[in-house]
Short mmCIF file of C-alpha atoms in Angstrom, two decimals:
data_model
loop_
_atom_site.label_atom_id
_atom_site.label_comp_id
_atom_site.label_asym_id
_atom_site.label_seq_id
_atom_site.Cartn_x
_atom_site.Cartn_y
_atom_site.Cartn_z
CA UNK A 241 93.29 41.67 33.42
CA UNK A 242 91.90 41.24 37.30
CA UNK A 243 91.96 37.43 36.44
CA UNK A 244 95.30 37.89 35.06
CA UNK A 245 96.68 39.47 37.95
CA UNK A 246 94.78 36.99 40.31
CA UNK A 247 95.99 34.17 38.66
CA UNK A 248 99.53 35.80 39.00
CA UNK A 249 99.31 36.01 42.56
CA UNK A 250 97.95 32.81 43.53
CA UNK A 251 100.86 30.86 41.12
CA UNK A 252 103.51 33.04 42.73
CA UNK A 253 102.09 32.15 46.70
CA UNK A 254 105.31 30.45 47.21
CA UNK A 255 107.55 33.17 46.00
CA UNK A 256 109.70 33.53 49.18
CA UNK A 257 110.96 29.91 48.08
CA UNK A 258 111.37 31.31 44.76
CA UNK A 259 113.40 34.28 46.12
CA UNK A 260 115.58 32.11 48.64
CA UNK A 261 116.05 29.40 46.62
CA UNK A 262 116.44 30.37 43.25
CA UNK A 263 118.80 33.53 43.45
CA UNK A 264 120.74 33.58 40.11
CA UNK A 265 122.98 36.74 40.99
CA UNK A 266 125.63 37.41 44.01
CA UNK A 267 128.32 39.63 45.12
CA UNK A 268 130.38 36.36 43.74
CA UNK A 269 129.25 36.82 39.97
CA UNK A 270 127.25 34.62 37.89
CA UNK A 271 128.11 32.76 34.90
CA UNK A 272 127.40 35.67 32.10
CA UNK A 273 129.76 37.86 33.48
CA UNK A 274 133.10 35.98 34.99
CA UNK A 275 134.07 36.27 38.89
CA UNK A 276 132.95 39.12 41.04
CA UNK A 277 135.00 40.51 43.43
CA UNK A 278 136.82 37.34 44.74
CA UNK A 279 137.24 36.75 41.52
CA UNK A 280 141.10 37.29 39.64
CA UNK A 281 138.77 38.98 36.87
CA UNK A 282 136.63 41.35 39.24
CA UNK A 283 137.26 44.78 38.75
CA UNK A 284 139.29 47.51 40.54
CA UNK A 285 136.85 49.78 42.87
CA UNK A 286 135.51 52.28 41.53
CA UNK A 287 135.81 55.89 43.08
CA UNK A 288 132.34 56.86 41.83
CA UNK A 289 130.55 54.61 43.71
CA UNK A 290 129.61 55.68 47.27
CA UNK A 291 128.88 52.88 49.42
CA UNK A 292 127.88 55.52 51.85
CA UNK A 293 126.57 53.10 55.24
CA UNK A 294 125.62 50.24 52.92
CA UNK A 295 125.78 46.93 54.29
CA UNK A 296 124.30 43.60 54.58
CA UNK A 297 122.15 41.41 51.94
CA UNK A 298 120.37 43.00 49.15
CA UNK A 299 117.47 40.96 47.48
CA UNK A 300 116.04 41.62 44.59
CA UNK A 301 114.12 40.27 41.72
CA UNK A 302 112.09 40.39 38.17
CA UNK A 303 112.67 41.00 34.45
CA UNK A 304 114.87 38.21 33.15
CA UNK A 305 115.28 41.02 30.22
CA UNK A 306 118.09 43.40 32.55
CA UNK A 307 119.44 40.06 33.60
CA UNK A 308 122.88 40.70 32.07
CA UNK A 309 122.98 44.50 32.97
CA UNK A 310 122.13 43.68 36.36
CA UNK A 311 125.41 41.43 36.20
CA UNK A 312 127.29 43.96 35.00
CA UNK A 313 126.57 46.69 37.78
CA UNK A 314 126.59 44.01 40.50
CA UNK A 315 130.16 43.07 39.66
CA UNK A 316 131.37 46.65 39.45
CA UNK A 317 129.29 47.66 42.48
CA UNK A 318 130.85 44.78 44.77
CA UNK A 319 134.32 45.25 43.56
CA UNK A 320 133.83 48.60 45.43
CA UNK A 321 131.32 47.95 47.98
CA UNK A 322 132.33 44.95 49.94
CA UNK A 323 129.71 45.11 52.54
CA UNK A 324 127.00 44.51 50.20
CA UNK A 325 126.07 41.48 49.16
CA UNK A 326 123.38 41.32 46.53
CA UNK A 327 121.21 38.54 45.20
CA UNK A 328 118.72 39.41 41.95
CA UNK A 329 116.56 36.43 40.78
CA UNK A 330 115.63 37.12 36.90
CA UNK A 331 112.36 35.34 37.37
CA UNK A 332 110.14 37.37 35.00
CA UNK A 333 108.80 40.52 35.57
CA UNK A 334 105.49 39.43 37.02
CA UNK A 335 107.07 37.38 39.32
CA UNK A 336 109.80 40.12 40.60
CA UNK A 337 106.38 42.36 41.10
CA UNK A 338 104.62 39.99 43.23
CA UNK A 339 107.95 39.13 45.30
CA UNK A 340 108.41 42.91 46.22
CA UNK A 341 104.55 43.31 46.54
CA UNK A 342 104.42 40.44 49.49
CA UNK A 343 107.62 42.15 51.07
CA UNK A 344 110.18 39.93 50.40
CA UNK A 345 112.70 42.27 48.08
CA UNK A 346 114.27 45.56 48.82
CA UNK A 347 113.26 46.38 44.87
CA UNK A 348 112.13 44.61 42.22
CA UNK A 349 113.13 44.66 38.14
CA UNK A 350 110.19 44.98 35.80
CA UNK A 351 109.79 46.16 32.07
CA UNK A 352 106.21 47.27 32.53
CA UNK A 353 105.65 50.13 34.94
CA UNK A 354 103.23 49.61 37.66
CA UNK A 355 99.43 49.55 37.32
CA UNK A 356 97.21 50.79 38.94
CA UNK A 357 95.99 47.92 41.39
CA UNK A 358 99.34 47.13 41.99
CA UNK A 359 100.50 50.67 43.22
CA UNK A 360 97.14 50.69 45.78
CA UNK A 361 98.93 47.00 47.30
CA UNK A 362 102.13 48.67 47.26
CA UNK A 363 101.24 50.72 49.99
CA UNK A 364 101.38 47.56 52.34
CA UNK A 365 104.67 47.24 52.05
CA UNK A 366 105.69 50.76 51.47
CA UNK A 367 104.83 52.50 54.98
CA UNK A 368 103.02 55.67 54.64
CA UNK A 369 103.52 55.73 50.83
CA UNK A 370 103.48 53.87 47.51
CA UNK A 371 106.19 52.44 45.00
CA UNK A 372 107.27 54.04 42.74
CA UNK A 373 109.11 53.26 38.96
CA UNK A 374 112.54 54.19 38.40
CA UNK A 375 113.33 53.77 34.65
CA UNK A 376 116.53 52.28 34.35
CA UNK A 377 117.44 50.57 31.51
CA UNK A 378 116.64 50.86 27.72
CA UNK A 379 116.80 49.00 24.56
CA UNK A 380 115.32 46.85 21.64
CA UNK A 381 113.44 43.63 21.89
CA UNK A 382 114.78 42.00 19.20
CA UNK A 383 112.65 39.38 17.09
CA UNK A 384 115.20 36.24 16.87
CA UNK A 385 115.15 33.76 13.76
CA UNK A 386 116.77 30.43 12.53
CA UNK A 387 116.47 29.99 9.18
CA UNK A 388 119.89 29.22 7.43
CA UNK A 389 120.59 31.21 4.14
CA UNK A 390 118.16 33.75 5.33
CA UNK A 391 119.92 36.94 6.26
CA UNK A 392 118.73 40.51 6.93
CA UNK A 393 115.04 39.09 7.04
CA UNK A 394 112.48 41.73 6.71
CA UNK A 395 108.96 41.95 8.63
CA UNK A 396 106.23 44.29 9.44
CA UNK A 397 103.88 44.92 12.10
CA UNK A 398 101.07 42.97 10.34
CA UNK A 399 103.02 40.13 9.10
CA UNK A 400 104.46 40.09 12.55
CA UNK A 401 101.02 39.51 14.44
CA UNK A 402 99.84 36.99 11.74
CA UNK A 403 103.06 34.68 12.58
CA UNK A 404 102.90 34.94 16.28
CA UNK A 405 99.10 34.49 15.76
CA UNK A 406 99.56 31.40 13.98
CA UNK A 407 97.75 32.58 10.82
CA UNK A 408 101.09 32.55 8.58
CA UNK A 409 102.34 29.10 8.78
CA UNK A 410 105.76 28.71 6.67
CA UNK A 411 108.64 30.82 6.23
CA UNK A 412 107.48 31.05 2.10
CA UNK A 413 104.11 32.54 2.75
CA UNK A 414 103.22 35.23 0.25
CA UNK A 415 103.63 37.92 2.97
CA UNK A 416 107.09 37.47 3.66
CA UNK A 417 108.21 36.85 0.13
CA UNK A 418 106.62 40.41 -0.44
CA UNK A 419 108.87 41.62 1.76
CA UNK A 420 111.64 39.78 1.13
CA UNK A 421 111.73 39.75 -2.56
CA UNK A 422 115.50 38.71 -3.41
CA UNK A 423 115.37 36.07 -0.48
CA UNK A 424 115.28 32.37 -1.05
CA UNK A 425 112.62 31.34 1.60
CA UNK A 426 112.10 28.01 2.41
CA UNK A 427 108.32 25.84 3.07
CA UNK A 428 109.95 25.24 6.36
CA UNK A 429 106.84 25.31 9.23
CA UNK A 430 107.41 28.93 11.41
CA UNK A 431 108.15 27.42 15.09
CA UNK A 432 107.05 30.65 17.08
CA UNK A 433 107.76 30.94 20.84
CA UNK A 434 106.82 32.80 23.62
CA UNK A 435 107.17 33.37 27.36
CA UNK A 436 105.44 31.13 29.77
CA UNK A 437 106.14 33.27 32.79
CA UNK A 438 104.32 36.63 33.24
CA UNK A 439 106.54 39.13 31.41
CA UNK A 440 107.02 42.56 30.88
CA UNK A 441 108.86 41.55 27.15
CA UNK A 442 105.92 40.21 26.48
CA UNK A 443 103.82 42.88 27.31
CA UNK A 444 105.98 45.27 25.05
CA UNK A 445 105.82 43.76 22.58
CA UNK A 446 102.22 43.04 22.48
CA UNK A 447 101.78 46.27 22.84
CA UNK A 448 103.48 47.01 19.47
CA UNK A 449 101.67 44.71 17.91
CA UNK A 450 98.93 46.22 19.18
CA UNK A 451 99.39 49.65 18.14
CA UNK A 452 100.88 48.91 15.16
CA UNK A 453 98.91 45.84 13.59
CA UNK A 454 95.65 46.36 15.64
CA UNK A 455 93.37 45.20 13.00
CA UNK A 456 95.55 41.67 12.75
CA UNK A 457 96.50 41.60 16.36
CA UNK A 458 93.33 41.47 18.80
CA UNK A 459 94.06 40.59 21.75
CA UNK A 460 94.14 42.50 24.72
CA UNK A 461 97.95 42.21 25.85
CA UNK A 462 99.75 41.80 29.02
CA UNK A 463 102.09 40.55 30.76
CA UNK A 464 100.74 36.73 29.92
CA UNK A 465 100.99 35.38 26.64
CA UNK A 466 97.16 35.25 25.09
CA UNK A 467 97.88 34.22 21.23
CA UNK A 468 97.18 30.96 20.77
CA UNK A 469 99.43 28.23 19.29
CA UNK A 470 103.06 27.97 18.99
CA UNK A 471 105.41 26.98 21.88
CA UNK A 472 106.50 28.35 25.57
CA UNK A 473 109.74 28.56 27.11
CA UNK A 474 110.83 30.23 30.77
CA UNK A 475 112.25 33.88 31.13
CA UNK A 476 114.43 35.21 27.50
CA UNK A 477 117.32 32.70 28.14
CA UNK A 478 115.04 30.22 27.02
CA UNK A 479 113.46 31.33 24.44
CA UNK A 480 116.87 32.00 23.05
CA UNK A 481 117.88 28.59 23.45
CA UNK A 482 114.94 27.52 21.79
CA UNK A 483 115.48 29.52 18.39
CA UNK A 484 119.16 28.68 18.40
CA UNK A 485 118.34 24.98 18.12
CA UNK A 486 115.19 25.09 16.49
CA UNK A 487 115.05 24.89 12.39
CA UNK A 488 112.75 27.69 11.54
CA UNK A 489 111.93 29.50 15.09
CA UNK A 490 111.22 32.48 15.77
CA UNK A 491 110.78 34.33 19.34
CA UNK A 492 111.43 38.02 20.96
CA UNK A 493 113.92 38.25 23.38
CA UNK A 494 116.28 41.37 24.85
CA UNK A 495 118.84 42.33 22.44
CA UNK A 496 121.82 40.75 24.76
CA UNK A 497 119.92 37.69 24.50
CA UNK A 498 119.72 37.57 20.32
CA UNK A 499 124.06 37.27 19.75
CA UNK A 500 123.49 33.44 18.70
CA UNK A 501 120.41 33.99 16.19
CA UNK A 502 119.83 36.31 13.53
CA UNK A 503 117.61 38.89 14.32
CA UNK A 504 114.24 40.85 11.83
CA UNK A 505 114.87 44.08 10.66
CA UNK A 506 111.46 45.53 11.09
CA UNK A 507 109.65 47.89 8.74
CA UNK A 508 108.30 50.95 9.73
CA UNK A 509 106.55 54.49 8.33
CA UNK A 510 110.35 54.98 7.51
CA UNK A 511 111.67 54.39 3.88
CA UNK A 512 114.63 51.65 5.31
CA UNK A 513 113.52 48.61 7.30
CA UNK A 514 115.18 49.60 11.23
CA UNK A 515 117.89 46.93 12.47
CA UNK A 516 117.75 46.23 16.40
CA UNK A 517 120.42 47.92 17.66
CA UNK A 518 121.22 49.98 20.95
CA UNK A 519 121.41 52.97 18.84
CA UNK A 520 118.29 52.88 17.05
CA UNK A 521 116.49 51.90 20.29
CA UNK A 522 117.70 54.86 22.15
CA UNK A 523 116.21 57.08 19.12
CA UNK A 524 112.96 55.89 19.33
CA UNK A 525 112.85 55.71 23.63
CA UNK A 526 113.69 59.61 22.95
CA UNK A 527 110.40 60.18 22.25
CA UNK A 528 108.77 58.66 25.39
CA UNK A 529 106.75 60.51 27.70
CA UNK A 530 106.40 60.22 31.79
CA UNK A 531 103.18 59.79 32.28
CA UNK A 532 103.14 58.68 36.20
CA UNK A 533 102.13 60.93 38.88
CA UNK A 534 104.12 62.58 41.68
CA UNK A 535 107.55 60.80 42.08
CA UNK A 536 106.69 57.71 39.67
CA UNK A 537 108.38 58.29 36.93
CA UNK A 538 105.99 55.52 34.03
CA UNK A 539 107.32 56.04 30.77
CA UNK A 540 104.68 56.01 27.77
CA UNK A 541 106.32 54.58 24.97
CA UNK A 542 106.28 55.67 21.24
CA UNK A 543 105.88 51.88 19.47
CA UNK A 544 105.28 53.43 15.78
CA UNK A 545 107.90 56.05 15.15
CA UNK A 546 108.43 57.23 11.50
CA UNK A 547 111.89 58.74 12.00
CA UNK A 548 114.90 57.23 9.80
CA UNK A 549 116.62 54.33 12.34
CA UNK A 550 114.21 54.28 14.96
CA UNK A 551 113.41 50.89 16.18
CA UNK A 552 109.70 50.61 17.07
CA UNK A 553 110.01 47.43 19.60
CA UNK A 554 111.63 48.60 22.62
CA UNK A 555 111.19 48.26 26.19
CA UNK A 556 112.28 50.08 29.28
CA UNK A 557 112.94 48.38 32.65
CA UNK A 558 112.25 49.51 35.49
CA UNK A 559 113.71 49.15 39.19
CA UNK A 560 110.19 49.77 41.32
CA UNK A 561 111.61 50.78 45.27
CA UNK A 562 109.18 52.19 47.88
CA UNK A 563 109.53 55.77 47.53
CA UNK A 564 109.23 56.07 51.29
CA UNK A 565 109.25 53.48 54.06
CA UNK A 566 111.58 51.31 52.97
CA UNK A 567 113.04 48.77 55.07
CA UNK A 568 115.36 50.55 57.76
CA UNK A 569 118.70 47.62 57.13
CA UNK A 570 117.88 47.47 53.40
CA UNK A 571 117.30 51.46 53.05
CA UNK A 572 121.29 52.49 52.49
CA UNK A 573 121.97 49.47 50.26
CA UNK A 574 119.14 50.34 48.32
CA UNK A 575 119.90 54.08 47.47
CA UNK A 576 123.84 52.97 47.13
CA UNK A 577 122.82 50.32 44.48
CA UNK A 578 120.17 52.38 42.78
CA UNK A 579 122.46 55.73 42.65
CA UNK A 580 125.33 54.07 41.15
CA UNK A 581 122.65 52.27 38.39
CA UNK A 582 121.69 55.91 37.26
CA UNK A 583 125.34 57.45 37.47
CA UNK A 584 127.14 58.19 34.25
CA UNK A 585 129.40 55.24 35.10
CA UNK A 586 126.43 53.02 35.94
CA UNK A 587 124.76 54.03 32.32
CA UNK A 588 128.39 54.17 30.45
CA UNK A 589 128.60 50.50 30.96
CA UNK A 590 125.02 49.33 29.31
CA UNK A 591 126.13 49.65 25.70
CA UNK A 592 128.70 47.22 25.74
CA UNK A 593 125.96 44.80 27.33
CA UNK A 594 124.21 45.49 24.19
CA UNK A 595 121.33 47.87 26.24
CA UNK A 596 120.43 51.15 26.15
CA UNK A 597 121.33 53.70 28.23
CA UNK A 598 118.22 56.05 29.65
CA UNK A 599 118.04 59.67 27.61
CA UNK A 600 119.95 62.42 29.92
CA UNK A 601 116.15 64.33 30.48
CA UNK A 602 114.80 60.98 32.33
CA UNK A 603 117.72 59.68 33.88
CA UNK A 604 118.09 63.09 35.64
CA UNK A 605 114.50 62.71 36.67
CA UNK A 606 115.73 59.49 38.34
CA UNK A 607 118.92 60.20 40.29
CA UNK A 608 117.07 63.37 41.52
CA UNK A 609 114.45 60.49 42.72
CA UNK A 610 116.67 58.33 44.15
CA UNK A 611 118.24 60.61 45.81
CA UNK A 612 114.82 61.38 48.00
CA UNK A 613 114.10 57.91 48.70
CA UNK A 614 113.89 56.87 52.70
#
């Protein structure tokens, strides 16, 4: 994992290029969500939100995965705080880390919390203190397909990890028509795809296969892809480009990204294989625990839960902000932004993005955190 991280941080040297030149998100919108608030479409402001002294640029960067609920807020936010211009770069997870890490971001997006070498850097950029994670936003990683005349395909954890392990080879494999007896599966070849940037998707769901398949899934997880075979793609718009135009792919991806492909319903310890959906995400992020210390608010996930409708492959992303020391022209921008994120309104409005909005006993735990951040 040290070589991991290493590697990371050497590939990423040039991330203030990556930051100022790559910027996928302004005050102006972005092509998933229309106009922002020059825009005929941008919305009316909204009394909620307290801009407070907030002014200026906000950068920001990471998981590709809160991409469109980033949108979302941004174009709500602007409509009502005109000051504030802000620019998120969905560059992966890893990447986002490593921009905020080397000072260049007033917060970064990731959908792993923290370790532990990367809280002890923090504290260069965090004066007198350490980052800290905020979690933000829920929901399911759903496990994308193409494979016409196939619908409602069923997997498990072990058949899972043998596919993305390239041990099962074509959509007719024994171990899929067991689970799938009344489907007509093809000998198509199983395209599987994965994330070539450091992700915290990928991590997740690694991690599930890793608690939930461990005797078919061995490797050690992370944010970098370690299974070998199959194919790579950048950040979870392309992987979802990549199944929708690939005969017999599969992938995992954030929910939002799945609407063109059809997506597994996963078995579990429950009698009725779990669809991903908001709803059955949220019932199984109910049951995880913070496990960070102090302020940090790390969330230990439950990836095998037995209850009726919970989906076991979830992830939760995090906004990571210094929890003191922040940058004195970023500082009111930041809390503005981050406040209205974990307001009712600011949760309300991640359903309809096809996320899930943080239980009511952790996002309390946030806004209380936010709240003391300077």
């Amino acid at each position: 994992m040290k070589l991991q991280r290493k590697n990371r941080l050497r590939a990423l040297s040039l991330g203030a290029v990556a930051v100022s030149g790559a910027l996928a998100l302004t005050a102006c919108g972005s092509d998933d969500t229309g106009g922002g608030s020059g825009d005929e479409s941008a919305p009316a402001a909204n009394s909620a939100i307290k801009c407070d002294d907030a002014k200026g640029e906000l950068l920001a960067a990471g998981s590709s995965a809160q991409k469109n609920a980033v949108d979302a807020w941004v174009k709500q936010y602007t409509a009502s705080c005109k000051d504030v211009r802000i620019n998120y770069n969905p560059n992966g997870s890893g990447a986002g880390i490593t921009n905020f890490l080397q000072g260049q971001t007033a917060f970064a997006g990731s959908d792993s919390p923290l370790d532990a070498e990367e809280i002890t850097k923090s504290a260069e950029v965090c004066t007198d203190s350490q980052a800290i994670d905020l979690p933000m936003v829920g929901g399911p990683i759903a496990v994308s397909y193409n494979l016409p005349g196939v619908d409602d395909l069923v997997l498990d954890a072990p058949t899972l990890a043998k596919i993305f392990d390239d041990k099962i080879k074509t959509w007719n494999d024994a171990a899929i028509a067991k689970l799938n007896p009344d489907a007509e599966l093809p000998k198509t070849k199983i395209q599987t795809f994965h994330r070539s940037d450091d992700s915290g998707t990928t991590d997740n769901f690694t991690k599930y296969l890793k608690a939930a398949a461990a005797s078919d899934w061995k490797y050690e997880g992370g944010k970098a892809w370690q299974a070998k075979g199959g194919q790579s793609a950048s950040g979870s718009s392309g992987l979802a480009q990549q199944v929708t135009q690939t005969a017999g792919a599969i992938s995992y991806m954030e929910l939002s990204y799945a609407k063109d492909a059809q997506t597994v319903h996963v078995k579990t310890g429950a009698a009725t294989p779990v669809e991903a959906t908001v709803d059955n995400a949220t019932k199984a992020i109910a049951e995880a625990k913070v496990v960070g210390e102090g302020k940090d608010l790390a969330l230990e996930l439950n990836y095998e839960p037995t209850a009726e409708g919970a989906y076991p492959i979830t992830l939760v992303t995090y906004e990571i902000a210094c929890e003191k020391g922040n940058k004195a022209e970023t500082l009111a921008a930041t809390k503005s932004f981050l406040t209205y994120l974990a307001s009712e309104e600011g949760q309300a409005i991640l359903k309809d993005a096809s996320y899930a909005p943080m239980p009511e006993e952790i996002i309390t735990k946030v806004r209380t955190t936010v709240a003391g951040l300077s």
